[in-house]
Coordinates of C-alpha atoms and ligand atoms in Angstrom, one line a residue:
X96 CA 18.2 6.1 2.6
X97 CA 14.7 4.9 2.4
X98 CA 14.3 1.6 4.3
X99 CA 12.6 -1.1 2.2
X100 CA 9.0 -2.4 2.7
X101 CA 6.7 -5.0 1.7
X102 CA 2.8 -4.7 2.1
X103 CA 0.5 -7.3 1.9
X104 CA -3.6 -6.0 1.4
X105 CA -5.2 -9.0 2.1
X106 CA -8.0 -7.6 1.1
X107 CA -11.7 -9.3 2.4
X108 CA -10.2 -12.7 3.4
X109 CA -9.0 -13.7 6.4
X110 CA -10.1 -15.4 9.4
X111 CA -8.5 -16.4 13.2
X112 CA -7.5 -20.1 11.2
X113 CA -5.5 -18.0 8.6
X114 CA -3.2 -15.9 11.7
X115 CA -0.9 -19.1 11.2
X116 CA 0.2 -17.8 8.0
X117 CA 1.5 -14.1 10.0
X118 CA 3.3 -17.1 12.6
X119 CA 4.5 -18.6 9.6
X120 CA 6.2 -15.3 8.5
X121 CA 7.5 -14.1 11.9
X122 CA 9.4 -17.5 11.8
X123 CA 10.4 -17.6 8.8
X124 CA 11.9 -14.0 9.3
X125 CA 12.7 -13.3 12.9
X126 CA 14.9 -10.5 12.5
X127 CA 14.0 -9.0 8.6
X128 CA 16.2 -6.3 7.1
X129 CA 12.9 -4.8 5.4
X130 CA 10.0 -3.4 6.9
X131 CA 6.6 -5.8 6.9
X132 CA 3.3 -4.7 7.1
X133 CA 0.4 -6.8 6.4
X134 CA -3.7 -5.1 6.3
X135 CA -5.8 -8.1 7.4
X136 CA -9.9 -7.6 7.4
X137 CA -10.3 -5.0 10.2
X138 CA -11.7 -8.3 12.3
X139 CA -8.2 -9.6 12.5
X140 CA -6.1 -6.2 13.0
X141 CA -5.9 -6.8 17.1
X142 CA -5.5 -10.3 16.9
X143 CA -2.9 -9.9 14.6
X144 CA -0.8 -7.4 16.6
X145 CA -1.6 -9.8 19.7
X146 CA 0.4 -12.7 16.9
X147 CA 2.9 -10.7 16.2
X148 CA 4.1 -9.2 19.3
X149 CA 7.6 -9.0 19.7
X150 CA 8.3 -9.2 16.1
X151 CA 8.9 -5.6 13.5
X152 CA 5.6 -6.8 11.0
X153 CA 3.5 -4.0 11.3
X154 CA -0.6 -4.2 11.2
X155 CA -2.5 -1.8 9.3
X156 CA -6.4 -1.4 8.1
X157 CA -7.5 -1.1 4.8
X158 CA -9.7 1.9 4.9
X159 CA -10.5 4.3 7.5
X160 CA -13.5 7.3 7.5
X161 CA -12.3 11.1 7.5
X162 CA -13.8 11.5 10.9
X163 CA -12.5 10.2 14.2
X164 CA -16.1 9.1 15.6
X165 CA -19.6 9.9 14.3
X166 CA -22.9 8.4 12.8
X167 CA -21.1 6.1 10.4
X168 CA -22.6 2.7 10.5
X169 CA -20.2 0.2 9.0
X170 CA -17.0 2.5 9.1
X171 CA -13.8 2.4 10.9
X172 CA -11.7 5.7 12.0
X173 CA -8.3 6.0 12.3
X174 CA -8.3 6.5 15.8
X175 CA -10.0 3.2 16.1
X176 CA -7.4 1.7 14.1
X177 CA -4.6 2.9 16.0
X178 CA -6.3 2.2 19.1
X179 CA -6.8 -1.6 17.8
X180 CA -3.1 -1.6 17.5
X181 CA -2.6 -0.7 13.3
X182 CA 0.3 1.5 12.6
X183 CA -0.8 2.2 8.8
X184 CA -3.6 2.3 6.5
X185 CA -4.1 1.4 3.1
X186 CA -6.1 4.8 1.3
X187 CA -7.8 4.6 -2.0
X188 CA -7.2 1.7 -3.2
X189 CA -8.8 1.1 -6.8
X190 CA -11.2 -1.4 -5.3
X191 CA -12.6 1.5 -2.9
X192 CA -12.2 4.2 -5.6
X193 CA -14.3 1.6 -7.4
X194 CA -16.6 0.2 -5.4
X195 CA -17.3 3.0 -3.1
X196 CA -17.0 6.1 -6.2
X197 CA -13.8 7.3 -3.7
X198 CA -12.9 10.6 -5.0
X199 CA -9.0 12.0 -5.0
X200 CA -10.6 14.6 -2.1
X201 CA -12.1 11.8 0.0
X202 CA -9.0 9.9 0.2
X203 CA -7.0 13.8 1.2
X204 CA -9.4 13.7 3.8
X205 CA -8.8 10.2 4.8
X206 CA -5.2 11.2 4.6
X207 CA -5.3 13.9 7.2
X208 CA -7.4 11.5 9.6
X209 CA -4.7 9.2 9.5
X210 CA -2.0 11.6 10.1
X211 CA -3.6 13.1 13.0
X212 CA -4.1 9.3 14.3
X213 CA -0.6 8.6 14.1
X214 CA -0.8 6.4 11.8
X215 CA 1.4 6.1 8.0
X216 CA -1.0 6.5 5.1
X217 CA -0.4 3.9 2.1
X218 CA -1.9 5.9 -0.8
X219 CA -2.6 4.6 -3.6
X220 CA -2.7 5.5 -7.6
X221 CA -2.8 4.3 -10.2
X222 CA -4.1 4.1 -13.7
X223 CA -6.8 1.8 -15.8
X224 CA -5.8 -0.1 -19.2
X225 CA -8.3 2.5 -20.9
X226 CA -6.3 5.6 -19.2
X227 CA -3.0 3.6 -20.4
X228 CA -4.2 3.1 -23.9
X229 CA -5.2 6.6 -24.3
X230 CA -1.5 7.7 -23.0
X231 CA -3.1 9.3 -20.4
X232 CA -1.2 7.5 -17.4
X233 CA 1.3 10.0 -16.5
X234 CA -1.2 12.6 -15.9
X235 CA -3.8 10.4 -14.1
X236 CA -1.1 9.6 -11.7
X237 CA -0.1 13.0 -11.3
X238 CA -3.2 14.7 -11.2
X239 CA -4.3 11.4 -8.4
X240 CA -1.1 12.4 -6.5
X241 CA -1.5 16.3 -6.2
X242 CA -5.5 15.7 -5.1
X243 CA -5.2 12.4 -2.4
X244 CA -2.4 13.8 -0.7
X245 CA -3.0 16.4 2.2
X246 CA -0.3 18.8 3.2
X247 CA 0.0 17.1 6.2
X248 CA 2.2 14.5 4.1
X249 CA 6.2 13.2 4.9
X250 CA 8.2 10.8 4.3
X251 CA 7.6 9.4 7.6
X252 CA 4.1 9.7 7.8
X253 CA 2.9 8.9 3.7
X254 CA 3.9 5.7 1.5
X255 CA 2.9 5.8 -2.1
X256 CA 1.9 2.8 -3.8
X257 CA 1.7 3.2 -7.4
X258 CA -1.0 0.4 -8.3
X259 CA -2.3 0.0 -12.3
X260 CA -5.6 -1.1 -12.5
X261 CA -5.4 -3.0 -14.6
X262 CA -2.5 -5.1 -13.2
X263 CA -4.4 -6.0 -10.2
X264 CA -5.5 -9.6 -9.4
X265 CA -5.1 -10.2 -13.3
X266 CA -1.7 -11.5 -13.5
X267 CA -0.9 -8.6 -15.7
X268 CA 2.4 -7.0 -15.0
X269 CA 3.4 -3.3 -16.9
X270 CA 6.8 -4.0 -18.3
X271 CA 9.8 -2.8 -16.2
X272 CA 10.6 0.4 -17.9
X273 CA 6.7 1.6 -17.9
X274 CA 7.0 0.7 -13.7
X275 CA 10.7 2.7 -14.0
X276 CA 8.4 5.8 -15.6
X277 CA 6.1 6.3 -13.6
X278 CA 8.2 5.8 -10.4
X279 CA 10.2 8.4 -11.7
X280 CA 7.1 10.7 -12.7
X281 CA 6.2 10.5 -8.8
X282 CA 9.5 10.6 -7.2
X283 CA 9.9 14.4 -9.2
X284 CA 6.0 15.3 -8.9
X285 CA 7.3 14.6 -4.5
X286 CA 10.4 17.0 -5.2
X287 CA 8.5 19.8 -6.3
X288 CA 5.6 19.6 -4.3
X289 CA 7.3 18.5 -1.1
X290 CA 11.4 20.1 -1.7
X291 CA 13.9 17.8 0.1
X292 CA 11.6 15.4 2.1
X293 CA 10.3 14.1 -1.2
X294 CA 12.9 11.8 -1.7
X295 CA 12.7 10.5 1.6
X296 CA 9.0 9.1 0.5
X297 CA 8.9 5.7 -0.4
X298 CA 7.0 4.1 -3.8
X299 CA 5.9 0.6 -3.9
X300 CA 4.9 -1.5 -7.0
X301 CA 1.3 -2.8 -6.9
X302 CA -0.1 -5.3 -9.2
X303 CA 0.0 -8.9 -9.8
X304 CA 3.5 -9.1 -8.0
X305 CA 4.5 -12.5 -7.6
X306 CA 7.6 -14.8 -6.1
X307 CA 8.2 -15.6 -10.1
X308 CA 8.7 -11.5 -10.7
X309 CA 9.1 -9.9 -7.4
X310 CA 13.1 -9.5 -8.0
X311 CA 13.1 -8.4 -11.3
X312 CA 10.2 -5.5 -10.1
X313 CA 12.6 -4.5 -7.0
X314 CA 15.4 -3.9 -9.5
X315 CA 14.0 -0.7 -11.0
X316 CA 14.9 2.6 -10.0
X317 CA 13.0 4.1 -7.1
X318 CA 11.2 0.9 -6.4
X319 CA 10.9 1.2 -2.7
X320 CA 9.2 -2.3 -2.2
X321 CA 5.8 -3.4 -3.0
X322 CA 2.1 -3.5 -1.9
X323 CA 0.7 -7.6 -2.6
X324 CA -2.9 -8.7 -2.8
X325 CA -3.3 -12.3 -3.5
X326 CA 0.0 -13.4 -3.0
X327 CA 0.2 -12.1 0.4
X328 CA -2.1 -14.2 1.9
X329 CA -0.1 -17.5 2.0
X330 CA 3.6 -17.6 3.4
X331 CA 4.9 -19.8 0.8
X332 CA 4.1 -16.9 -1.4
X333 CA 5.1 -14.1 0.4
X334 CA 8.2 -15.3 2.1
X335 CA 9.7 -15.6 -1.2
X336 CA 8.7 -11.7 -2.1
X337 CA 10.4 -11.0 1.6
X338 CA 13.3 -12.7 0.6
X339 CA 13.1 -11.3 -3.4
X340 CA 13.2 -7.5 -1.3
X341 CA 15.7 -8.2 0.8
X342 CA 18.6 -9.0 -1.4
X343 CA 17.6 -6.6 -3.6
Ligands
PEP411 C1 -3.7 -5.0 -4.4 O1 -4.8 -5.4 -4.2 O2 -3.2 -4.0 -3.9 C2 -2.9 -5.9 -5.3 C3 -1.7 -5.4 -5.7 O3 -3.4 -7.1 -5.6 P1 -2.6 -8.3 -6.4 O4 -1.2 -8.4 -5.9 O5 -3.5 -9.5 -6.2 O6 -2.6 -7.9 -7.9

């Protein structure tokens, strides 16, 4: 049985004045029957975990570098994450894949970095409106899935979060049997690569998820939860995705 989880990337905004929203959540759900994580701006990840003591919401980073310490000016490691108190870490994201030219073997790398941190890699794939268009999705995913995974990947360890492009931040949501599809693609492209413990993985829904469609999203087959940009940053907005997951 694969326990439910919501994400929230919040992406580059956040400051100390925007921690009430985490109190918000921790009240609002003292006890949750789904697993939270939120990835605050690296700035925030120990102040967070100092906010949220006592309560199950995880704390994870957005990126982290392949190495565990070096000449890297600007970059975090995962040991530096963990040691800042994160549990997980967001991998290629399609914002880094875009805006830092993040190849499928960069975010293996990052992967394994993670792994050996201890912390749970949120991986992400996903394909662009173009890729769509073309009918290419299925093999974008797949072929993003065999090369940003390390072998070092579990159930326990790995979260995929299947993210279209073109569905982030644009209000643009695929409709529920193209989610259904491609949840199903990756849930068989685990079995085969990873036997058993491939169903023991869990897939999350990136991409414009809202309070208004969250329930409707976390009906579909092998929807594990979901990974939520802007509306994870206020509580009125992501309480209601909590709630949305956990009677689902
Ligand atoms: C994301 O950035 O991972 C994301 C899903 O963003 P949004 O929910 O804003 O589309």
């Amino acid at each position: 049985m694969r326990r439910k989880l919501v994400a929230g990337n919040w992406k580059m905004n956040g400051t100390r004045a925007d921690l009430a929203e985490v109190q918000a959540l921790t009240t609002a759900f003292p006890a949750p029957t789904v697993d939270l994580l939120i990835c605050p701006p690296a700035t925030l990840i120990a102040q967070m975990v100092t906010a949220t003591q006592g309560h199950t919401l995880a704390v994870g980073g957005q990126d982290c570098h392949a190495n565990p310490k070096g000449a890297h000016t600007g970059d975090i490691s995962a040991p530096e994450l963990a040691d800042a108190g994160a549990s997980h870490v967001i991998l290629g994201h399609s914002e880094r894949r875009t805006d830092h030219a993040e190849t499928d073997a960069q975010v293996r790398a990052k992967a394994q970095a993670a792994h050996s941190a201890g912390l749970i890699a949120l991986v992400c794939i996903g394909e662009t409106l173009e890729q769509r268009e073309a009918g290419q999705t299925l093999a974008v995913v797949g072929t993003q899935l065999a090369g940003s995974l390390p072998d070092t990947a579990t159930g326990a360890n790995t979260v995929i979060a299947y993210e279209p492009v073109w569905a982030i931040g644009t209000g643009l949501v695929p409709t529920l049997p193209q989610i259904a599809e491609v949840h199903a693609f990756i849930r068989a492209d685990l079995a085969i690569r990873f036997g058993a413990d491939g169903a023991t993985f869990r897939i999350l829904y990136g991409g414009s998820v809202k309070p208004s469609n969250a329930a409707e999203i976390f009906g579909v087959p092998d929807v594990d939860g979901a990974l939520v940009g802007g509306a994870s940053l206020k509580a009125a907005d992501f309480g209601p995705i909590i709630a949305a997951l956990s009677a689902a």
